[in-house]
Amino acid sequence: QGRSRSQMTKEGQKVKTMAMGGEGSPYNHLMVFLWLGIVHLVLAVVGVACYFAPNPAAVATLAGLAVLSVAPNKAPYPVWGLGLARAIMRAAKRYFPLSLEWEDEAGYLAAAARGTPTVIGLEPHSVLPLSIVSFGHYFSCTPSTPQCVRDSRALATGTIFLIPVLRQLWSWLGMDPISKSYMRRLLEQKRTVLIIPGGVAECLHMRAGVETIYLRKRFGFVKLAMQTGAQLIPAFTFGQCDAYRYWRLGPPLCSLRMVESLARVARVAPIFFWGKWGSPMPRQAAMHTVVGRAIPVTKTDFPSKEEVAAKLQEFIDAMEALFIKHRGRFGFQDTNLVIL
């Protein structure tokens, strides 16, 4: 009876923690800051070093950062770096908190064991696609995850990987700069690739009270999946939209077309955002990611535009169905999904 009461108390505390928004310990804050705030620290160091130049220490600091921005950044990664990444992922999972569930995990793992490559399309992007770390935790930190998918990689905008220190850290977290050739190579190696198909374009169309995803013109990832025989899996995160507040460049200051052009060139959205205490620290918004069932894809070396469009529509329909099916469970029953 005592054991039962203890278990009930622990379960109650867990539910309370989820409802209140995770565990806000100093350690979890530090780890999340290392993940998301390190870019601000690097920029501050650059600013201070520039101010004190040509002081030898300042020049040495700038030179060191310049070397880190171009130094080779490929596996095998340092053991201590991977250890730091795992610590960040575990802390982030507790901080928000994060949850990840599969509608058909057994089917995904069986396909991976047979050598079937997979493209997981995660939506939405939101201000930052924070829930991507849920997959990093699943692939790297979950003991039950089989070896056949532990080498999965997430792909993100290449702009991130121009910033020293940040580029190393995010690589240790399981991310690489996205490109068509690299994604093809990973899929030809029969691996799982995680992408945010809508990308930064979604940041330009976010609105309060709705979830906006940008998919109707995203033919490229579907074509690659068809050419490599990779199955497509939709995934959606509920709650990510509450992590940050933001101000976005746009009308009336300048036209949306100009903003879209700027975002295409810079590969980041012209947006100013803030979280806890007006800082880069995100709010502790519980995020729940649901991974849908796989969409089978027949390998086709030269798929027609019509075939690619049809498969993209199948993916969009599956994403929409996933959202509608699960939104009520996480308190988003009154939230609509806008697909551009």
Tab-separated table of N, CA and C in Angstrom, residues 118-263:
chain	number	residue	atom	x	y	z
A	118	THR	N	14.575	6.605	-44.818
A	118	THR	CA	13.373	7.324	-44.368
A	118	THR	C	13.623	8.820	-44.362
A	119	VAL	N	12.622	9.559	-44.803
A	119	VAL	CA	12.603	11.015	-44.646
A	119	VAL	C	11.477	11.343	-43.672
A	120	ILE	N	11.843	11.874	-42.505
A	120	ILE	CA	10.845	12.347	-41.555
A	120	ILE	C	10.676	13.844	-41.774
A	121	GLY	N	9.470	14.252	-42.122
A	121	GLY	CA	9.159	15.661	-42.315
A	121	GLY	C	8.470	16.201	-41.077
A	122	LEU	N	9.187	17.024	-40.311
A	122	LEU	CA	8.677	17.553	-39.052
A	122	LEU	C	8.134	18.959	-39.250
A	123	GLU	N	6.945	19.206	-38.739
A	123	GLU	CA	6.328	20.524	-38.782
A	123	GLU	C	5.790	20.865	-37.388
A	124	PRO	N	5.576	22.151	-37.087
A	124	PRO	CA	5.938	23.321	-37.882
A	124	PRO	C	7.358	23.788	-37.556
A	125	HIS	N	7.830	24.783	-38.298
A	125	HIS	CA	9.128	25.371	-38.003
A	125	HIS	C	9.030	26.272	-36.779
A	126	SER	N	7.948	27.051	-36.696
A	126	SER	CA	7.759	28.050	-35.637
A	126	SER	C	8.936	29.027	-35.654
A	127	VAL	N	9.128	29.764	-34.583
A	127	VAL	CA	10.261	30.693	-34.521
A	127	VAL	C	11.566	29.911	-34.627
A	128	LEU	N	11.677	28.850	-33.829
A	128	LEU	CA	12.782	27.895	-33.921
A	128	LEU	C	12.200	26.488	-33.784
A	129	PRO	N	12.682	25.542	-34.577
A	129	PRO	CA	12.156	24.169	-34.493
A	129	PRO	C	12.757	23.418	-33.304
A	130	LEU	N	12.388	23.826	-32.115
A	130	LEU	CA	12.999	23.303	-30.884
A	130	LEU	C	12.775	21.807	-30.705
A	131	SER	N	11.635	21.319	-31.185
A	131	SER	CA	11.302	19.911	-30.946
A	131	SER	C	12.208	18.953	-31.698
A	132	ILE	N	13.067	19.481	-32.545
A	132	ILE	CA	14.005	18.620	-33.269
A	132	ILE	C	14.899	17.858	-32.291
A	133	VAL	N	15.093	18.444	-31.108
A	133	VAL	CA	15.947	17.789	-30.115
A	133	VAL	C	15.270	16.542	-29.544
A	134	SER	N	13.946	16.446	-29.675
A	134	SER	CA	13.244	15.226	-29.246
A	134	SER	C	13.743	14.025	-30.035
A	135	PHE	N	13.957	14.244	-31.327
A	135	PHE	CA	14.463	13.158	-32.160
A	135	PHE	C	15.926	12.873	-31.844
A	136	GLY	N	16.702	13.921	-31.562
A	136	GLY	CA	18.084	13.698	-31.156
A	136	GLY	C	18.152	12.842	-29.911
A	137	HIS	N	17.272	13.114	-28.972
A	137	HIS	CA	17.220	12.318	-27.743
A	137	HIS	C	16.825	10.879	-28.057
A	138	TYR	N	15.861	10.710	-28.952
A	138	TYR	CA	15.408	9.361	-29.306
A	138	TYR	C	16.533	8.568	-29.974
A	139	PHE	N	17.239	9.199	-30.903
A	139	PHE	CA	18.266	8.493	-31.654
A	139	PHE	C	19.554	8.284	-30.844
A	140	SER	N	19.852	9.195	-29.914
A	140	SER	CA	21.155	9.158	-29.238
A	140	SER	C	21.108	8.753	-27.774
A	141	CYS	N	19.995	9.042	-27.096
A	141	CYS	CA	19.965	8.884	-25.638
A	141	CYS	C	19.006	7.814	-25.136
A	142	THR	N	18.208	7.239	-26.021
A	142	THR	CA	17.218	6.256	-25.601
A	142	THR	C	17.808	4.851	-25.733
A	143	PRO	N	17.981	4.141	-24.617
A	143	PRO	CA	18.633	2.824	-24.669
A	143	PRO	C	17.929	1.823	-25.574
A	144	SER	N	16.604	1.926	-25.700
A	144	SER	CA	15.859	0.949	-26.493
A	144	SER	C	15.955	1.181	-27.993
A	145	THR	N	16.509	2.319	-28.410
A	145	THR	CA	16.617	2.610	-29.839
A	145	THR	C	17.662	1.698	-30.471
A	146	PRO	N	17.287	0.939	-31.505
A	146	PRO	CA	18.243	-0.001	-32.104
A	146	PRO	C	19.367	0.703	-32.856
A	147	GLN	N	20.457	-0.005	-33.051
A	147	GLN	CA	21.643	0.557	-33.674
A	147	GLN	C	21.395	1.002	-35.107
A	148	CYS	N	20.452	0.374	-35.785
A	148	CYS	CA	20.232	0.652	-37.211
A	148	CYS	C	19.742	2.068	-37.485
A	149	VAL	N	19.267	2.795	-36.465
A	149	VAL	CA	18.821	4.165	-36.693
A	149	VAL	C	19.597	5.187	-35.855
A	150	ARG	N	20.619	4.745	-35.159
A	150	ARG	CA	21.379	5.669	-34.308
A	150	ARG	C	22.262	6.626	-35.111
A	151	ASP	N	22.462	6.339	-36.390
A	151	ASP	CA	23.260	7.240	-37.224
A	151	ASP	C	22.375	8.196	-38.027
A	152	SER	N	21.126	8.364	-37.621
A	152	SER	CA	20.214	9.295	-38.295
A	152	SER	C	20.702	10.723	-38.112
A	153	ARG	N	20.393	11.582	-39.083
A	153	ARG	CA	20.832	12.971	-39.022
A	153	ARG	C	19.674	13.908	-39.327
A	154	ALA	N	19.678	15.056	-38.669
A	154	ALA	CA	18.739	16.134	-38.968
A	154	ALA	C	19.454	17.171	-39.816
A	155	LEU	N	18.741	17.780	-40.746
A	155	LEU	CA	19.330	18.773	-41.637
A	155	LEU	C	18.701	20.134	-41.376
A	156	ALA	N	19.556	21.164	-41.292
A	156	ALA	CA	19.098	22.519	-40.974
A	156	ALA	C	19.778	23.514	-41.897
A	157	THR	N	19.305	24.752	-41.863
A	157	THR	CA	19.849	25.789	-42.725
A	157	THR	C	21.359	25.922	-42.551
A	158	GLY	N	22.055	26.100	-43.656
A	158	GLY	CA	23.508	26.184	-43.625
A	158	GLY	C	24.040	27.410	-42.909
A	159	THR	N	23.203	28.438	-42.720
A	159	THR	CA	23.654	29.654	-42.039
A	159	THR	C	24.142	29.355	-40.632
A	160	ILE	N	23.491	28.409	-39.965
A	160	ILE	CA	23.890	28.028	-38.602
A	160	ILE	C	25.336	27.564	-38.574
A	161	PHE	N	25.738	26.882	-39.635
A	161	PHE	CA	27.042	26.235	-39.649
A	161	PHE	C	28.151	27.157	-40.150
A	162	LEU	N	27.840	28.451	-40.231
A	162	LEU	CA	28.862	29.459	-40.499
A	162	LEU	C	29.359	30.098	-39.216
A	163	ILE	N	28.689	29.826	-38.109
A	163	ILE	CA	28.982	30.490	-36.836
A	163	ILE	C	29.882	29.606	-35.990
A	164	PRO	N	31.070	30.087	-35.628
A	164	PRO	CA	31.985	29.250	-34.831
A	164	PRO	C	31.373	28.867	-33.496
A	165	VAL	N	31.764	27.735	-32.995
A	165	VAL	CA	31.271	27.128	-31.754
A	165	VAL	C	29.870	26.567	-31.970
A	166	LEU	N	28.947	27.385	-32.491
A	166	LEU	CA	27.594	26.899	-32.753
A	166	LEU	C	27.603	25.756	-33.759
A	167	ARG	N	28.416	25.875	-34.791
A	167	ARG	CA	28.443	24.842	-35.825
A	167	ARG	C	28.963	23.518	-35.265
A	168	GLN	N	29.924	23.591	-34.355
A	168	GLN	CA	30.420	22.363	-33.737
A	168	GLN	C	29.349	21.752	-32.824
A	169	LEU	N	28.741	22.588	-32.003
A	169	LEU	CA	27.756	22.094	-31.042
A	169	LEU	C	26.569	21.439	-31.740
A	170	TRP	N	26.060	22.079	-32.776
A	170	TRP	CA	24.872	21.532	-33.439
A	170	TRP	C	25.208	20.255	-34.212
A	171	SER	N	26.437	20.129	-34.672
A	171	SER	CA	26.841	18.867	-35.299
A	171	SER	C	26.863	17.744	-34.274
A	172	TRP	N	27.360	18.051	-33.078
A	172	TRP	CA	27.358	17.037	-32.016
A	172	TRP	C	25.935	16.652	-31.630
A	173	LEU	N	24.989	17.590	-31.807
A	173	LEU	CA	23.589	17.324	-31.496
A	173	LEU	C	22.891	16.494	-32.578
A	174	GLY	N	23.622	16.192	-33.657
A	174	GLY	CA	23.063	15.337	-34.703
A	174	GLY	C	22.548	16.074	-35.915
A	175	MET	N	23.004	17.325	-36.128
A	175	MET	CA	22.521	18.130	-37.252
A	175	MET	C	23.646	18.463	-38.222
A	176	ASP	N	23.257	18.617	-39.487
A	176	ASP	CA	24.187	18.973	-40.547
A	176	ASP	C	23.537	20.028	-41.440
A	177	PRO	N	24.357	20.800	-42.193
A	177	PRO	CA	23.780	21.769	-43.134
A	177	PRO	C	23.049	21.052	-44.270
A	178	ILE	N	21.891	21.548	-44.604
A	178	ILE	CA	21.076	20.884	-45.608
A	178	ILE	C	21.550	21.226	-47.018
A	179	SER	N	21.572	20.226	-47.857
A	179	SER	CA	21.824	20.406	-49.283
A	179	SER	C	21.252	19.194	-50.004
A	180	LYS	N	20.920	19.377	-51.247
A	180	LYS	CA	20.332	18.284	-52.026
A	180	LYS	C	21.299	17.111	-52.144
A	181	SER	N	22.558	17.411	-52.433
A	181	SER	CA	23.536	16.340	-52.643
A	181	SER	C	23.796	15.568	-51.356
A	182	TYR	N	23.882	16.272	-50.231
A	182	TYR	CA	24.157	15.591	-48.960
A	182	TYR	C	22.971	14.742	-48.517
A	183	MET	N	21.773	15.285	-48.691
A	183	MET	CA	20.580	14.519	-48.333
A	183	MET	C	20.474	13.260	-49.177
A	184	ARG	N	20.775	13.371	-50.473
A	184	ARG	CA	20.755	12.197	-51.342
A	184	ARG	C	21.772	11.149	-50.868
A	185	ARG	N	22.950	11.624	-50.490
A	185	ARG	CA	23.984	10.692	-50.050
A	185	ARG	C	23.537	9.927	-48.795
A	186	LEU	N	22.930	10.626	-47.842
A	186	LEU	CA	22.455	9.971	-46.626
A	186	LEU	C	21.386	8.927	-46.937
A	187	LEU	N	20.470	9.265	-47.820
A	187	LEU	CA	19.400	8.330	-48.157
A	187	LEU	C	19.929	7.131	-48.932
A	188	GLU	N	20.912	7.355	-49.775
A	188	GLU	CA	21.530	6.232	-50.501
A	188	GLU	C	22.296	5.308	-49.560
A	189	GLN	N	22.674	5.838	-48.390
A	189	GLN	CA	23.304	5.013	-47.364
A	189	GLN	C	22.272	4.311	-46.480
A	190	LYS	N	20.991	4.421	-46.855
A	190	LYS	CA	19.873	3.753	-46.163
A	190	LYS	C	19.649	4.313	-44.761
A	191	ARG	N	19.890	5.589	-44.586
A	191	ARG	CA	19.754	6.202	-43.269
A	191	ARG	C	18.448	6.985	-43.153
A	192	THR	N	18.132	7.418	-41.945
A	192	THR	CA	16.977	8.281	-41.694
A	192	THR	C	17.439	9.730	-41.702
A	193	VAL	N	16.677	10.564	-42.393
A	193	VAL	CA	16.962	11.991	-42.466
A	193	VAL	C	15.750	12.747	-41.937
A	194	LEU	N	15.993	13.658	-41.026
A	194	LEU	CA	14.930	14.501	-40.467
A	194	LEU	C	15.066	15.909	-41.030
A	195	ILE	N	13.985	16.427	-41.579
A	195	ILE	CA	13.996	17.787	-42.118
A	195	ILE	C	12.742	18.532	-41.666
A	196	ILE	N	12.801	19.855	-41.782
A	196	ILE	CA	11.629	20.711	-41.589
A	196	ILE	C	11.256	21.195	-42.981
A	197	PRO	N	10.349	20.531	-43.683
A	197	PRO	CA	10.114	20.849	-45.098
A	197	PRO	C	9.726	22.301	-45.337
A	198	GLY	N	8.933	22.876	-44.431
A	198	GLY	CA	8.486	24.254	-44.632
A	198	GLY	C	9.595	25.266	-44.485
A	199	GLY	N	10.588	24.960	-43.655
A	199	GLY	CA	11.742	25.826	-43.493
A	199	GLY	C	11.402	27.205	-42.959
A	200	VAL	N	12.345	28.133	-43.167
A	200	VAL	CA	12.179	29.486	-42.624
A	200	VAL	C	11.040	30.243	-43.283
A	201	ALA	N	10.556	29.764	-44.445
A	201	ALA	CA	9.421	30.422	-45.099
A	201	ALA	C	8.211	30.465	-44.180
A	202	GLU	N	8.086	29.469	-43.314
A	202	GLU	CA	6.946	29.450	-42.399
A	202	GLU	C	6.985	30.606	-41.402
A	203	CYS	N	8.191	31.041	-41.043
A	203	CYS	CA	8.319	32.150	-40.101
A	203	CYS	C	7.683	33.422	-40.644
A	204	LEU	N	7.651	33.558	-41.962
A	204	LEU	CA	7.119	34.763	-42.586
A	204	LEU	C	5.607	34.770	-42.635
A	205	HIS	N	4.986	33.639	-42.330
A	205	HIS	CA	3.528	33.531	-42.435
A	205	HIS	C	2.869	33.123	-41.121
A	206	MET	N	3.636	33.099	-40.018
A	206	MET	CA	3.058	32.723	-38.734
A	206	MET	C	2.002	33.735	-38.300
A	207	ARG	N	0.936	33.231	-37.694
A	207	ARG	CA	-0.118	34.082	-37.142
A	207	ARG	C	-0.572	33.505	-35.815
A	208	ALA	N	-0.974	34.389	-34.922
A	208	ALA	CA	-1.463	33.941	-33.619
A	208	ALA	C	-2.768	33.180	-33.800
A	209	GLY	N	-2.916	32.090	-33.067
A	209	GLY	CA	-4.168	31.347	-33.064
A	209	GLY	C	-4.286	30.265	-34.116
A	210	VAL	N	-3.317	30.179	-35.031
A	210	VAL	CA	-3.328	29.124	-36.048
A	210	VAL	C	-1.917	28.562	-36.183
A	211	GLU	N	-1.834	27.364	-36.698
A	211	GLU	CA	-0.549	26.766	-37.046
A	211	GLU	C	-0.407	26.837	-38.564
A	212	THR	N	0.670	27.446	-39.027
A	212	THR	CA	0.888	27.617	-40.465
A	212	THR	C	2.080	26.790	-40.912
A	213	ILE	N	1.856	25.978	-41.924
A	213	ILE	CA	2.960	25.198	-42.497
A	213	ILE	C	3.014	25.463	-44.005
A	214	TYR	N	4.219	25.463	-44.530
A	214	TYR	CA	4.464	25.832	-45.936
A	214	TYR	C	4.928	24.582	-46.678
A	215	LEU	N	3.997	23.934	-47.362
A	215	LEU	CA	4.318	22.646	-47.976
A	215	LEU	C	3.953	22.518	-49.450
A	216	ARG	N	3.017	23.278	-49.921
A	216	ARG	CA	2.432	23.005	-51.247
A	216	ARG	C	3.421	23.171	-52.405
A	217	LYS	N	4.515	23.885	-52.168
A	217	LYS	CA	5.527	24.048	-53.214
A	217	LYS	C	6.816	23.288	-52.898
A	218	ARG	N	6.793	22.449	-51.871
A	218	ARG	CA	7.992	21.743	-51.439
A	218	ARG	C	8.101	20.385	-52.148
A	219	PHE	N	8.412	20.435	-53.433
A	219	PHE	CA	8.501	19.209	-54.222
A	219	PHE	C	9.854	18.507	-54.071
A	220	GLY	N	10.880	19.270	-53.704
A	220	GLY	CA	12.241	18.742	-53.742
A	220	GLY	C	12.466	17.536	-52.853
A	221	PHE	N	12.021	17.584	-51.591
A	221	PHE	CA	12.298	16.464	-50.684
A	221	PHE	C	11.514	15.221	-51.091
A	222	VAL	N	10.339	15.439	-51.687
A	222	VAL	CA	9.534	14.309	-52.157
A	222	VAL	C	10.203	13.654	-53.366
A	223	LYS	N	10.731	14.461	-54.273
A	223	LYS	CA	11.421	13.917	-55.441
A	223	LYS	C	12.640	13.100	-55.023
A	224	LEU	N	13.412	13.616	-54.053
A	224	LEU	CA	14.572	12.869	-53.564
A	224	LEU	C	14.149	11.549	-52.932
A	225	ALA	N	13.065	11.574	-52.182
A	225	ALA	CA	12.569	10.344	-51.568
A	225	ALA	C	12.192	9.325	-52.638
A	226	MET	N	11.568	9.782	-53.706
A	226	MET	CA	11.164	8.873	-54.777
A	226	MET	C	12.379	8.328	-55.515
A	227	GLN	N	13.382	9.147	-55.722
A	227	GLN	CA	14.574	8.710	-56.447
A	227	GLN	C	15.413	7.726	-55.650
A	228	THR	N	15.304	7.782	-54.326
A	228	THR	CA	16.105	6.891	-53.480
A	228	THR	C	15.270	5.783	-52.831
A	229	GLY	N	13.960	5.808	-53.069
A	229	GLY	CA	13.097	4.793	-52.475
A	229	GLY	C	12.885	4.965	-50.988
A	230	ALA	N	12.999	6.195	-50.501
A	230	ALA	CA	12.850	6.461	-49.065
A	230	ALA	C	11.385	6.644	-48.702
A	231	GLN	N	10.952	5.984	-47.646
A	231	GLN	CA	9.593	6.189	-47.171
A	231	GLN	C	9.479	7.575	-46.532
A	232	LEU	N	8.290	8.153	-46.584
A	232	LEU	CA	8.023	9.476	-46.026
A	232	LEU	C	7.201	9.328	-44.754
A	233	ILE	N	7.604	10.030	-43.709
A	233	ILE	CA	6.868	9.977	-42.447
A	233	ILE	C	6.572	11.400	-41.977
A	234	PRO	N	5.289	11.762	-41.813
A	234	PRO	CA	4.961	13.083	-41.270
A	234	PRO	C	5.065	13.095	-39.756
A	235	ALA	N	5.455	14.227	-39.198
A	235	ALA	CA	5.511	14.405	-37.750
A	235	ALA	C	5.078	15.830	-37.430
A	236	PHE	N	4.353	15.982	-36.342
A	236	PHE	CA	3.861	17.322	-35.967
A	236	PHE	C	4.084	17.540	-34.475
A	237	THR	N	4.528	18.758	-34.130
A	237	THR	CA	4.755	19.134	-32.739
A	237	THR	C	3.696	20.124	-32.284
A	238	PHE	N	3.035	19.788	-31.199
A	238	PHE	CA	2.048	20.673	-30.585
A	238	PHE	C	2.700	21.414	-29.417
A	239	GLY	N	2.479	22.729	-29.353
A	239	GLY	CA	2.974	23.529	-28.247
A	239	GLY	C	4.218	24.337	-28.521
A	240	GLN	N	4.888	24.070	-29.620
A	240	GLN	CA	6.133	24.773	-29.929
A	240	GLN	C	5.905	26.267	-30.153
A	241	CYS	N	4.710	26.609	-30.621
A	241	CYS	CA	4.391	28.004	-30.925
A	241	CYS	C	4.384	28.893	-29.676
A	242	ASP	N	4.341	28.283	-28.493
A	242	ASP	CA	4.272	29.069	-27.252
A	242	ASP	C	5.637	29.350	-26.637
A	243	ALA	N	6.707	28.894	-27.263
A	243	ALA	CA	8.038	29.025	-26.656
A	243	ALA	C	8.599	30.447	-26.758
A	244	TYR	N	8.225	31.191	-27.790
A	244	TYR	CA	8.775	32.530	-28.007
A	244	TYR	C	7.683	33.519	-28.411
A	245	ARG	N	7.926	34.781	-28.119
A	245	ARG	CA	7.196	35.891	-28.720
A	245	ARG	C	8.122	36.490	-29.772
A	246	TYR	N	7.568	37.217	-30.723
A	246	TYR	CA	8.423	37.697	-31.809
A	246	TYR	C	7.876	38.963	-32.450
A	247	TRP	N	8.793	39.661	-33.113
A	247	TRP	CA	8.450	40.769	-34.008
A	247	TRP	C	9.094	40.456	-35.347
A	248	ARG	N	8.313	40.591	-36.416
A	248	ARG	CA	8.787	40.200	-37.743
A	248	ARG	C	8.807	41.404	-38.674
A	249	LEU	N	9.892	41.512	-39.422
A	249	LEU	CA	9.989	42.557	-40.438
A	249	LEU	C	8.935	42.319	-41.513
A	250	GLY	N	8.272	43.391	-41.940
A	250	GLY	CA	7.236	43.241	-42.962
A	250	GLY	C	6.415	44.513	-43.083
A	251	PRO	N	5.249	44.417	-43.727
A	251	PRO	CA	4.391	45.587	-43.861
A	251	PRO	C	4.048	46.167	-42.481
A	252	PRO	N	3.979	47.496	-42.323
A	252	PRO	CA	4.084	48.508	-43.378
A	252	PRO	C	5.514	48.979	-43.653
A	253	LEU	N	6.506	48.450	-42.933
A	253	LEU	CA	7.886	48.909	-43.138
A	253	LEU	C	8.409	48.529	-44.514
A	254	CYS	N	8.079	47.325	-44.966
A	254	CYS	CA	8.507	46.879	-46.289
A	254	CYS	C	7.572	45.772	-46.739
A	255	SER	N	7.590	45.471	-48.009
A	255	SER	CA	6.659	44.498	-48.570
A	255	SER	C	7.034	43.078	-48.189
A	256	LEU	N	6.044	42.203	-48.198
A	256	LEU	CA	6.293	40.794	-47.908
A	256	LEU	C	7.232	40.192	-48.945
A	257	ARG	N	7.123	40.616	-50.193
A	257	ARG	CA	7.996	40.102	-51.240
A	257	ARG	C	9.457	40.431	-50.943
A	258	MET	N	9.712	41.631	-50.452
A	258	MET	CA	11.088	42.011	-50.109
A	258	MET	C	11.603	41.158	-48.954
A	259	VAL	N	10.747	40.920	-47.962
A	259	VAL	CA	11.137	40.106	-46.815
A	259	VAL	C	11.433	38.680	-47.264
A	260	GLU	N	10.603	38.141	-48.150
A	260	GLU	CA	10.830	36.788	-48.660
A	260	GLU	C	12.152	36.697	-49.419
A	261	SER	N	12.466	37.720	-50.190
A	261	SER	CA	13.740	37.740	-50.924
A	261	SER	C	14.920	37.784	-49.966
A	262	LEU	N	14.799	38.590	-48.917
A	262	LEU	CA	15.865	38.688	-47.919
A	262	LEU	C	16.068	37.353	-47.215
A	263	ALA	N	14.960	36.691	-46.871
A	263	ALA	CA	15.047	35.395	-46.187
A	263	ALA	C	15.683	34.336	-47.081
